[in-house]
Amino acid sequence: MNHHMPPTPAAAALHSAKTPKDREGFRQAMSWLHTWAGLVLGWLLFAIFLTGTLSFFKNEFNLWMRPETHGLPAADAHVAPKALAALLRQVPDVTQWIMRMPDERDPAVTLLWRDTGNGRFETLRMNPQTGDAITTRDTMGGDFFYRFHFELRTAQKGRWTLQGRWVVGAATLMMFIALLTGIVTHRRFFKDFFTFRPNKGGQRAWLDAHNVSGVLVLPFYLMITFSGLMIFHTLYMPSGIATAYRGDKGIDSNAYFADLQGEKPERRVRRSPGDKVDPLPPIALEPIVDAASARWHGGHIGALQARRDAEGRVVVEVTRHEGDRLQYRPPRLLFDGITGQWLEQADPTSPAVTTYGVLYGLHLARFAGPGMRWALFGFGLLGSLMIATGMVLWTVKRSARQQTQSQRKGTATTAPRAPFGERLVGAINIATLGGLPLACGVYLASNRLLPIATTHRADTELAWFFSAWGLALLWGLWCAVVRPQRGGWSVPMAAGALVWTTLPVLNALTTQAHLGVTLPTGEWMWAGMDLSFLATGALMGWLAWRLRPGRVPHGRKMAPTGAQHAPAPTHAQEHAHPHHGGHHGDHAGNAAMAPSKAMSGG
Amino acid sequence: MSAFLLCFAAWTALALGMDRHHEDAFGTAEPAPRRAHLPGLKHPWVHPAYLRPAGWAMLLLSLWPATSPADGAPGALPASINVVVWVAALSVSAMAVTAVVTWQPPRAPALATVALVAALFAQAWGW
């Protein structure tokens, strides 16, 4: 609108003064977007983030939840032929099998197979030395966290998984928006780079915790969110395939996937369930394994599989171990199953496929060794805490604003009842941030407590998980919406602490894979799980203690003020302590910062 | 490992190059202008004007071992994974530095010095 103004010096001054103001307006708009993009699906994001973080240890959860796999001997060089012979003893007419080789993270041989009926794949776990089948309890194990993380899976066989992936995709997009707008909104990105002032209390401490956990691990968040979106690009953005892979008989997405995996489309078999397939002839695996190792200059072999291709030829595919490179979908060598002759290597090298593979690989982190895995796990926890602090910050900010308003009106003595929406947010905060860790603990406990012979045992475990979560929601609603009171946070936290610390005890009472066995023999994978459970329990117990009702922090003369949705009284802190005497104030501090302290402590 | 230690030293230098953390660590308010009081300054070598470039230099330096090509040793990881490990080390060490300047600011300079020396040893022994 300045166009219509005459170019007087005053107008020019106005014009130049407008630039920073515009920037401020932009920042404010981004701030709005950040708040609402974060809030709307924030709880879901927290759940996705936390279960995804646990999925970094999917293998370890899988083992812990199947204690029958404890104590397996190490594999030797002849493990593949031995396992195949054992499979053929059990299933003589096998038509297709996939053999996952044992490695440092999983000592068992896992075989997926199907017979002439061409139905679903069956799973068989084997002792790598003897080939004996290991019968394990019926559980989803760590796969539940993994499946819930990307498709909100609620049952073992899976239902609404496609819809779940869409919901997760929407949440991920929100996360990406919240991250980008968060960078814009953060006024002092570089100045506050290392700044965390828990002793300032209240909103300041929460904001610092949110900022520090957001900024310092930002590369991880951007990577994990963007790659998470890209993994399901075919689902979210199908028009690319629809345009480029249009054939005579409609869209040939099968050819796209073949290209993506570097396969020749004619090698991909298209059979419908129930089709008759000829059984595989005997295959000499040893020379094929040797040839593959030689071709990869001693690289590890991750998996072997055998099947008939579209022309009925028997093909053995050797997949390299995923720890050998960053990119997802390791290279595969194809051999003729009868002659043992090398046919080709499937490893697409086009820039687009490589980029996709790197993003995919970064997200799944199959390349990561123990140190890197723990670092990523820590980043995931910090991400969950960043989301959590953001959610709490929303209520803290609101109640602080309300407090100032009522102080201005002179009614500060009686805290008013917060509006319904705010109480609802408080309730769901309790249910998600406190309830989900509790539910995860209950899920693990159910794995040890349910009788082995329970029918639909895996689904019953999930029922325990969702019941615990649902109870936490009811509790949150009761404490924050129906009858506002303090103590809403400490109960699920204390319950979670109890469950997590009990896990190693339950393990000791019900299995032979407990700390008394695993510590002396130095089986750190098994012992590490139990010890981590103990640590989780201790952390939750500490939080419950900090957030217990009626706790008046040191140096605070404020009386507790009625209804609270944030874990602790937070407002009026600035008024009570305009200067807190530098940053070395009392460390007992303020209950409101407990989770933020825990973040740096844990 | 050496990347983590070097990043730790680098981030500490950058943090101490900021007024707030400098004051927390050394107890001196606004540092004197460079050159003017250099000999009289209590800690002449930790002036923000030196710390900041030193921090950036060490950050860059920490990337070098990660990107240098694997020498074909058994168990050597490809450079792509090494760079990812480096980025992770960047974040972990930044968290560590934040914890130090939050709860133990006076110890930050000593810790960073130890980290720097340890980083050189770790690099020498190929950790």
XYZ file of C-alpha atoms in Angstrom, chain A residues 40-353:
314
model
C -2.697 -30.925 17.355
C -0.847 -34.177 16.798
C 1.771 -33.719 19.513
C 0.645 -36.623 21.653
C 0.586 -38.937 18.704
C 4.033 -37.650 17.760
C 5.287 -38.361 21.236
C 4.004 -41.914 20.977
C 5.511 -42.338 17.508
C 8.821 -40.898 18.640
C 9.059 -42.942 21.831
C 8.129 -46.270 20.240
C 10.457 -45.470 17.350
C 13.239 -44.843 19.839
C 12.588 -48.216 21.460
C 12.679 -49.743 17.974
C 16.382 -48.934 17.710
C 16.660 -51.903 20.078
C 14.019 -53.987 18.316
C 16.275 -57.047 18.103
C 17.149 -56.812 21.769
C 13.486 -56.511 22.757
C 12.696 -59.440 20.499
C 15.246 -61.562 22.311
C 14.328 -60.411 25.802
C 10.680 -61.135 25.140
C 11.592 -64.618 23.898
C 13.805 -65.830 26.736
C 13.823 -69.266 25.116
C 16.501 -67.929 22.773
C 18.887 -67.351 25.669
C 22.088 -69.308 25.839
C 22.438 -70.266 22.173
C 25.914 -71.280 21.024
C 27.805 -69.149 18.524
C 27.447 -70.019 14.860
C 30.272 -71.582 12.901
C 31.124 -71.298 9.222
C 28.788 -74.110 8.185
C 25.672 -72.663 9.699
C 23.815 -72.133 6.414
C 23.915 -75.714 5.053
C 23.155 -77.059 8.529
C 20.103 -74.854 8.883
C 18.859 -75.765 5.409
C 19.185 -79.464 6.151
C 17.264 -78.960 9.385
C 14.540 -77.095 7.516
C 14.226 -79.855 4.906
C 13.884 -82.437 7.672
C 10.848 -80.529 8.915
C 9.370 -79.300 5.626
C 10.424 -81.567 2.744
C 8.283 -79.804 0.146
C 9.442 -76.254 0.833
C 9.078 -73.971 -2.201
C 10.663 -70.792 -0.929
C 12.742 -69.851 2.091
C 14.539 -66.839 3.510
C 17.319 -67.507 6.008
C 18.530 -64.729 8.289
C 22.037 -65.525 9.464
C 22.989 -65.137 13.129
C 25.023 -62.061 14.080
C 26.091 -60.163 17.212
C 22.581 -58.904 17.830
C 20.681 -62.125 17.204
C 22.281 -65.515 17.837
C 19.490 -67.619 16.289
C 18.963 -68.578 12.666
C 15.576 -67.277 11.597
C 13.924 -69.012 8.686
C 10.829 -67.890 6.834
C 9.412 -70.583 4.598
C 6.359 -71.631 2.686
C 5.366 -74.858 1.028
C 3.503 -75.785 -2.128
C 0.338 -74.036 -0.931
C 2.049 -70.654 -1.479
C 0.325 -69.222 1.608
C 1.741 -66.928 4.303
C 5.355 -67.318 5.310
C 5.884 -69.401 8.430
C 8.660 -68.544 10.862
C 11.145 -71.005 12.291
C 13.916 -70.151 14.766
C 16.842 -72.522 15.009
C 19.806 -73.284 17.161
C 22.729 -72.331 14.890
C 24.777 -75.398 15.905
C 22.268 -78.221 16.056
C 19.496 -76.912 13.817
C 16.960 -77.731 16.510
C 13.869 -75.588 16.315
C 13.467 -73.172 19.218
C 9.857 -72.977 20.300
C 9.263 -69.507 21.662
C 6.294 -67.977 23.401
C 3.722 -66.262 21.231
C 4.581 -62.557 21.359
C 5.092 -59.632 19.046
C 8.202 -58.672 20.977
C 9.999 -55.542 19.879
C 8.143 -55.709 16.589
C 5.146 -54.242 18.334
C 6.993 -50.982 19.111
C 8.306 -50.993 15.566
C 4.937 -51.621 13.952
C 3.135 -49.188 16.209
C 5.764 -46.596 15.375
C 4.976 -46.486 11.669
C 1.486 -47.870 11.249
C -0.106 -47.650 14.724
C -0.501 -51.405 14.735
C -2.903 -52.559 17.427
C -3.071 -56.288 16.767
C -0.597 -58.994 15.864
C -2.088 -59.756 12.462
C -2.538 -56.100 11.748
C -5.654 -54.127 11.043
C -6.085 -50.645 9.640
C -2.377 -50.588 8.969
C -2.705 -48.621 5.767
C -4.839 -46.024 7.513
C -2.306 -46.057 10.331
C 0.486 -45.240 7.926
C -1.498 -42.309 6.613
C -2.069 -40.971 10.111
C 1.601 -41.389 10.961
C 2.461 -39.619 7.711
C 0.247 -36.672 8.616
C 1.825 -36.497 12.065
C 5.299 -36.667 10.558
C 4.489 -33.829 8.206
C 3.282 -31.803 11.206
C 6.533 -32.635 12.967
C 8.519 -31.444 9.999
C 6.520 -28.207 9.897
C 6.948 -27.749 13.637
C 10.708 -28.256 13.313
C 11.146 -25.748 10.510
C 8.874 -23.141 12.056
C 10.561 -23.786 15.379
C 13.900 -22.743 13.896
C 12.334 -19.510 12.651
C 10.527 -18.873 15.920
C 13.596 -19.406 18.074
C 14.769 -15.815 18.360
C 18.127 -16.507 19.968
C 19.097 -19.685 18.167
C 22.866 -19.135 18.417
C 23.000 -16.937 21.504
C 21.131 -19.495 23.595
C 22.898 -22.443 22.011
C 24.208 -23.875 25.287
C 21.785 -22.125 27.586
C 19.831 -24.112 30.095
C 18.702 -22.350 33.269
C 16.754 -24.844 35.354
C 17.065 -22.614 38.411
C 15.154 -19.804 36.834
C 12.114 -21.987 37.180
C 8.760 -21.932 35.497
C 8.271 -21.015 31.910
C 11.928 -20.039 31.466
C 13.212 -23.471 32.451
C 10.653 -25.249 30.284
C 11.474 -23.053 27.311
C 15.204 -23.586 27.813
C 14.702 -27.334 28.024
C 12.574 -27.271 24.889
C 15.113 -25.140 23.029
C 18.235 -26.963 24.102
C 16.790 -30.396 23.414
C 15.549 -29.048 20.100
C 18.602 -27.192 18.864
C 21.488 -29.446 19.839
C 20.033 -32.568 18.276
C 18.420 -30.798 15.349
C 20.349 -32.715 12.647
C 18.887 -35.943 13.986
C 15.327 -34.624 14.108
C 15.449 -33.212 10.587
C 16.969 -36.424 9.285
C 14.575 -38.767 11.057
C 11.457 -36.773 10.168
C 12.305 -36.223 6.541
C 13.493 -39.769 5.957
C 10.401 -41.039 7.768
C 8.284 -39.215 5.223
C 10.379 -40.441 2.320
C 10.231 -44.123 3.273
C 6.560 -44.253 2.346
C 6.841 -41.929 -0.631
C 5.031 -44.449 -2.813
C 2.066 -44.306 -0.465
C 1.966 -40.550 0.092
C 2.926 -39.450 -3.404
C 1.827 -42.084 -5.893
C 1.476 -39.790 -8.903
C 5.145 -40.085 -9.839
C 4.779 -43.810 -10.414
C 1.403 -43.281 -12.042
C 3.028 -41.005 -14.607
C 6.312 -42.753 -15.276
C 5.218 -46.382 -15.071
C 2.109 -46.318 -17.197
C 1.950 -49.521 -19.209
C -0.554 -51.160 -21.529
C -2.388 -52.719 -18.630
C -2.584 -49.668 -16.393
C 0.000 -48.560 -13.884
C 2.777 -51.077 -13.380
C 3.997 -50.260 -9.880
C 5.650 -53.665 -9.711
C 8.163 -52.500 -12.299
C 8.849 -49.445 -10.151
C 9.650 -51.566 -7.117
C 11.830 -53.825 -9.230
C 13.762 -50.753 -10.384
C 14.010 -49.521 -6.831
C 15.580 -52.790 -5.772
C 17.743 -53.101 -8.836
C 16.013 -56.230 -10.027
C 14.973 -57.246 -13.458
C 11.182 -57.170 -13.559
C 11.049 -60.570 -15.219
C 12.712 -62.120 -12.170
C 9.861 -60.985 -9.944
C 7.277 -63.659 -9.629
C 3.621 -62.818 -9.505
C 1.641 -65.611 -7.947
C -1.597 -65.448 -6.065
C -2.052 -67.232 -2.748
C -3.081 -70.833 -3.265
C -1.177 -71.268 -6.537
C 0.640 -74.576 -6.814
C 4.425 -74.201 -6.771
C 6.959 -76.969 -7.324
C 9.158 -77.817 -4.344
C 12.789 -76.748 -4.474
C 15.404 -79.331 -5.491
C 18.407 -79.925 -3.190
C 20.743 -76.929 -3.196
C 24.453 -76.970 -2.376
C 24.777 -73.822 -0.266
C 28.414 -74.043 0.801
C 30.013 -73.148 -2.566
C 27.490 -70.320 -3.076
C 28.298 -68.800 0.330
C 32.027 -69.059 -0.376
C 31.648 -67.456 -3.787
C 29.623 -64.598 -2.323
C 32.189 -63.891 0.420
C 34.959 -63.887 -2.143
C 33.062 -61.496 -4.380
C 32.559 -59.093 -1.461
C 36.148 -59.435 -0.255
C 35.122 -60.984 3.029
C 32.038 -58.830 3.633
C 29.472 -60.281 6.020
C 26.515 -62.197 4.705
C 23.196 -61.119 6.179
C 20.680 -63.435 4.607
C 20.172 -66.160 2.035
C 17.056 -67.030 0.166
C 15.957 -69.484 -2.441
C 12.933 -69.420 -4.725
C 11.798 -70.132 -8.237
C 11.802 -67.109 -10.522
C 9.172 -66.327 -13.134
C 10.687 -68.843 -15.560
C 10.706 -71.614 -12.973
C 14.480 -71.458 -12.505
C 15.802 -72.041 -8.987
C 17.595 -68.894 -7.786
C 19.620 -68.400 -4.613
C 19.970 -64.808 -3.504
C 22.715 -63.792 -1.087
C 22.180 -60.518 0.774
C 25.054 -58.681 2.337
C 24.866 -57.821 6.037
C 23.245 -54.444 6.708
C 25.978 -53.378 9.099
C 28.378 -53.078 6.172
C 27.087 -49.856 4.730
C 24.964 -46.802 5.439
C 22.570 -47.276 2.581
C 19.520 -49.413 3.170
C 18.869 -52.507 1.090
C 22.280 -54.058 0.855
C 23.603 -55.457 -2.426
C 22.447 -58.924 -3.366
C 24.139 -61.572 -5.456
C 22.068 -63.973 -7.501
C 23.217 -67.525 -8.094
C 21.726 -70.357 -10.041
C 20.463 -72.804 -7.452
C 21.286 -75.913 -9.480
C 24.706 -75.143 -10.935
C 25.808 -72.682 -8.245
C 26.869 -70.289 -10.983
C 26.886 -66.558 -10.317
C 24.233 -64.739 -12.367
C 24.196 -61.070 -11.437
C 24.439 -58.496 -8.682
C 21.329 -56.538 -7.756
C 22.422 -53.171 -6.443
C 20.849 -50.114 -8.030
C 23.294 -47.245 -8.331
C 21.217 -44.432 -9.794
C 21.515 -41.180 -7.782
C 17.826 -41.115 -6.875
C 17.765 -44.688 -5.626
